């Protein structure tokens, strides 16, 4: 959770009711707050239905937690717990008394006499069949309990808790960070995980819509001797936080980080696999983090508890904030930059607010703009026509490509470790491309291909990541999927596309990957009016198509990346096939001995019959053999033994040949990571280029 | 052709019938007389002795198989079995020498107008991981064939497969080995007493005997007579037809059979419903050889249509070892040809764009010798690849279901429009 320069954290929000929000004058024209807009269009943020909402809530909280820990270079430890809350428990939580139904027929799930008759008949039939099966001694699998008919309004509620060891949040900023949609400070140009400008707030809006319960946050920053505790909900109409409790408590353990707890309506049954997939893929792309995921419910057999252990302590660097590339800006953005800049004149603006424009180049650009431009002219005095001219020139002029230095890819090493850690594949290959540019935004594609592994289904398993978060939905149309399916000839790499368990991992990082849902770059922090809210909605759509465009551009890149991985794998696979052949040769060769010898022997036997009955004449040499067969000097077993001997000999020769060819060399082993038993650091590392000097205290 | 159009007579039906080109049709008697000349010229042409491989004295040695009686097949298998047993007893394991049926080992002989197999062979040893399965299957098939010859009965490929499903695993494997065995023994596949299930059908002006029963193909109902799998039991072919019409698809065949096209223009209609099987190819060849009728082909206007045509004409690569018995020389490509699409104004919505795969197949076909030898075919195929459009026979149904039998085919025949 970022707090950088939270300029917008007015203290008066502590008693928000007293202050009327800044509203333009009253008129028939109705206005909506951004919170209202998102409450009504919650699907664009991934809150389409209760199940998806549960999923999105989990991922928003996890991603926030990771960001928070990474921002202080702390190896992330994230605990996420989903607790199922039954209806009566929920009612007692909100202080509602459970009422017995009095008028049964009033309810939607009321069983009419006719329906009951039908049901009883069906149950009787089932029992009859079971009895029959039992009598026949058939093993019947446990009859699935007939599902209770779920009536309308029978919602399931969940308490989602996420605890991290991150940076924590400043005490006074907490209400605004959660209770005001589209507030935040990280709207700069930077590779970021994603939706968190909106995410936690959307979870709060959803909880308010579905349960009415507030969100609870406790947070502590490094070196603080207290824990900030805050219970709040959001005033959707005014887009301001509504605080129930905001206090400082004792921090006995001296830990840092945040714990967020929210009670929402959800659907665990249908989104269970999605959530678990998400956690697993997250563990793949962030092997340096430790995740503890647990699901708790009243029925203990549904409980899930998974620990995704840390596998490395090397973290990718924190992505740097960068300035805009001239070819990446639009008119609106130029206006905003001018409004925000501290630079006085045009020359300084060009030189300092954009990348890849030096002083000399800025002067050339200004010269090109026309006679009514000059280097010393004040930026605030630029007319809209002039801005359009600047924009046009930015579009047409040639600029150096932005460098990928500001990006923080997962890294080949981490990607590889993640794959090994979570999938335990037989083989893995990874590849990292160099930075490429699309519309002024740099991007890096990394890819991995694995073969085999546990819990991997046969065929292609595709794992997509954008800015180091997993993408789970709408896989079919995705270009990664299409590339892997159509443009890669797996056969030529000795990989069987339908039989082998193939994992394809593609990670794209960029300063601008607009996700389906919310694209944060376009949501300015000054937006508080409806007009802009609608624009947000539009830009979201635009972003989505942009994402596809990026993908299309990267398709070729992807193809080469995946192919690179396959080439690496091919030599491994060939070796492996040889080794396997080595092991299985004798078994395979011996397997067919009975079939082959039987067939030959049967023909011989037929011949002896014919020979004996004088139906056919055979040559002397053949006749000799046949008489041996009829005298049982040569039997089925003789042939079998002789062939087995031959196989033995061939096997020995080939093993010898293999050994001389391949030598005793074996595959290089993977380094293993031993987790520290005690996380506490009581030493100092001095890193030299060739050694590490560790000083224990 | 253009002067023929000038001579056309006014058709009383032309006002009521709006189907395109209907007015071009002349009375059936005119068409029939032209067909008669075709039939007689065809009979004259085929009376000359057909060439055989040995007549040619080719530089490369070629492999051909012949029909062998069961006893000959039996003794061939027996001597093979004895030699295998000897080899095993001497501690050498065993191996087969199998003629290679890969495309590198095929040769198109323009003089014969068919594909033949060259004499390259490959060794199939038991004691190699890559061939052990195939070798075992080969011995097993040899054993089964030996039994068939001994008892002199016929089974289908499916029967053969089911005798040892566990070993063969799937039918393609036993089928492939069966062809290998034909090559090893040097006999046709029918000599192995293994037949494929019935696939082809025939209808029209043909009378023949099937295992002693006389069959009149005009009285076989709409579906026609299934082509018997054992060609050696077929004989006494008689016909008053003027030509044989080879149809690619079942649907077009049904249309023609139901409309009794063979009564309007005496002909024999044959289809193998897609890629032709051995029985249909043998049957077609037998008809052509005995009745000396011209063969006209009606296939889709796509690369696969031409491919099917080539299989009837020049043989398939898979069974090139027996191309002498399986191919029917001098098949004319009647329709639907790429040039017909525009000539008969087939509407755009009935034409399909060719896929990349189609275009590739088309271009590959252009490289094949059996296409190159016929300049007319090359031209048509070039047109297809260039226009990137294909059409099925059914595209003609856009002018009415009976357009095929009532306008298109008669017109084609009248114009002698075949290649």
PDB file of N, CA, C and O in Angstrom, chain A residues 54 62 70 84 100 311 314 363 522 546 578 613:
ATOM      1  N   UNK A  54     -15.611 -12.632  -4.776  1.00  0.00           N
ATOM      2  CA  UNK A  54     -14.756 -13.262  -3.771  1.00  0.00           C
ATOM      3  C   UNK A  54     -13.349 -13.418  -4.337  1.00  0.00           C
ATOM      4  O   UNK A  54     -12.348 -13.087  -3.699  1.00  0.00           O
ATOM      5  N   UNK A  62      -4.156  -9.746  -2.034  1.00  0.00           N
ATOM      6  CA  UNK A  62      -2.854 -10.393  -2.167  1.00  0.00           C
ATOM      7  C   UNK A  62      -1.885  -9.484  -2.914  1.00  0.00           C
ATOM      8  O   UNK A  62      -0.735  -9.302  -2.504  1.00  0.00           O
ATOM      9  N   UNK A  70       7.193  -5.572  -1.093  1.00  0.00           N
ATOM     10  CA  UNK A  70       8.275  -5.326  -2.040  1.00  0.00           C
ATOM     11  C   UNK A  70       8.772  -3.892  -1.971  1.00  0.00           C
ATOM     12  O   UNK A  70       9.939  -3.621  -2.211  1.00  0.00           O
ATOM     13  N   UNK A  84     -15.865 -19.160   6.037  1.00  0.00           N
ATOM     14  CA  UNK A  84     -17.273 -19.215   5.636  1.00  0.00           C
ATOM     15  C   UNK A  84     -18.142 -18.870   6.831  1.00  0.00           C
ATOM     16  O   UNK A  84     -17.899 -19.338   7.939  1.00  0.00           O
ATOM     17  N   UNK A 100     -37.930 -18.010  12.589  1.00  0.00           N
ATOM     18  CA  UNK A 100     -38.448 -19.244  12.003  1.00  0.00           C
ATOM     19  C   UNK A 100     -39.447 -18.869  10.927  1.00  0.00           C
ATOM     20  O   UNK A 100     -40.121 -17.838  11.011  1.00  0.00           O
ATOM     21  N   UNK A 311      11.077 -20.113  -2.118  1.00  0.00           N
ATOM     22  CA  UNK A 311      12.064 -20.961  -2.760  1.00  0.00           C
ATOM     23  C   UNK A 311      13.367 -20.198  -3.010  1.00  0.00           C
ATOM     24  O   UNK A 311      14.379 -20.755  -3.324  1.00  0.00           O
ATOM     25  N   UNK A 314      15.940 -14.067  -3.626  1.00  0.00           N
ATOM     26  CA  UNK A 314      16.320 -13.008  -4.551  1.00  0.00           C
ATOM     27  C   UNK A 314      15.067 -12.366  -5.108  1.00  0.00           C
ATOM     28  O   UNK A 314      14.243 -13.027  -5.738  1.00  0.00           O
ATOM     29  N   UNK A 363      15.328  21.895 -28.552  1.00  0.00           N
ATOM     30  CA  UNK A 363      15.388  23.142 -29.321  1.00  0.00           C
ATOM     31  C   UNK A 363      15.014  22.892 -30.778  1.00  0.00           C
ATOM     32  O   UNK A 363      14.294  23.694 -31.383  1.00  0.00           O
ATOM     33  N   UNK A 522      -5.084   5.789 -16.770  1.00  0.00           N
ATOM     34  CA  UNK A 522      -6.033   6.743 -17.318  1.00  0.00           C
ATOM     35  C   UNK A 522      -6.910   7.366 -16.256  1.00  0.00           C
ATOM     36  O   UNK A 522      -7.649   8.280 -16.520  1.00  0.00           O
ATOM     37  N   UNK A 546      -6.449  -2.196 -26.420  1.00  0.00           N
ATOM     38  CA  UNK A 546      -5.029  -1.893 -26.487  1.00  0.00           C
ATOM     39  C   UNK A 546      -4.193  -3.084 -26.031  1.00  0.00           C
ATOM     40  O   UNK A 546      -3.159  -3.400 -26.597  1.00  0.00           O
ATOM     41  N   UNK A 578      16.823 -41.016 -24.849  1.00  0.00           N
ATOM     42  CA  UNK A 578      17.886 -42.012 -24.947  1.00  0.00           C
ATOM     43  C   UNK A 578      18.052 -42.761 -23.632  1.00  0.00           C
ATOM     44  O   UNK A 578      18.156 -43.983 -23.609  1.00  0.00           O
ATOM     45  N   UNK A 613       0.986 -85.439 -43.086  1.00  0.00           N
ATOM     46  CA  UNK A 613      -0.120 -86.017 -43.860  1.00  0.00           C
ATOM     47  C   UNK A 613       0.198 -86.060 -45.350  1.00  0.00           C
ATOM     48  O   UNK A 613      -0.668 -86.359 -46.165  1.00  0.00           O
TER      49      UNK A 613
END
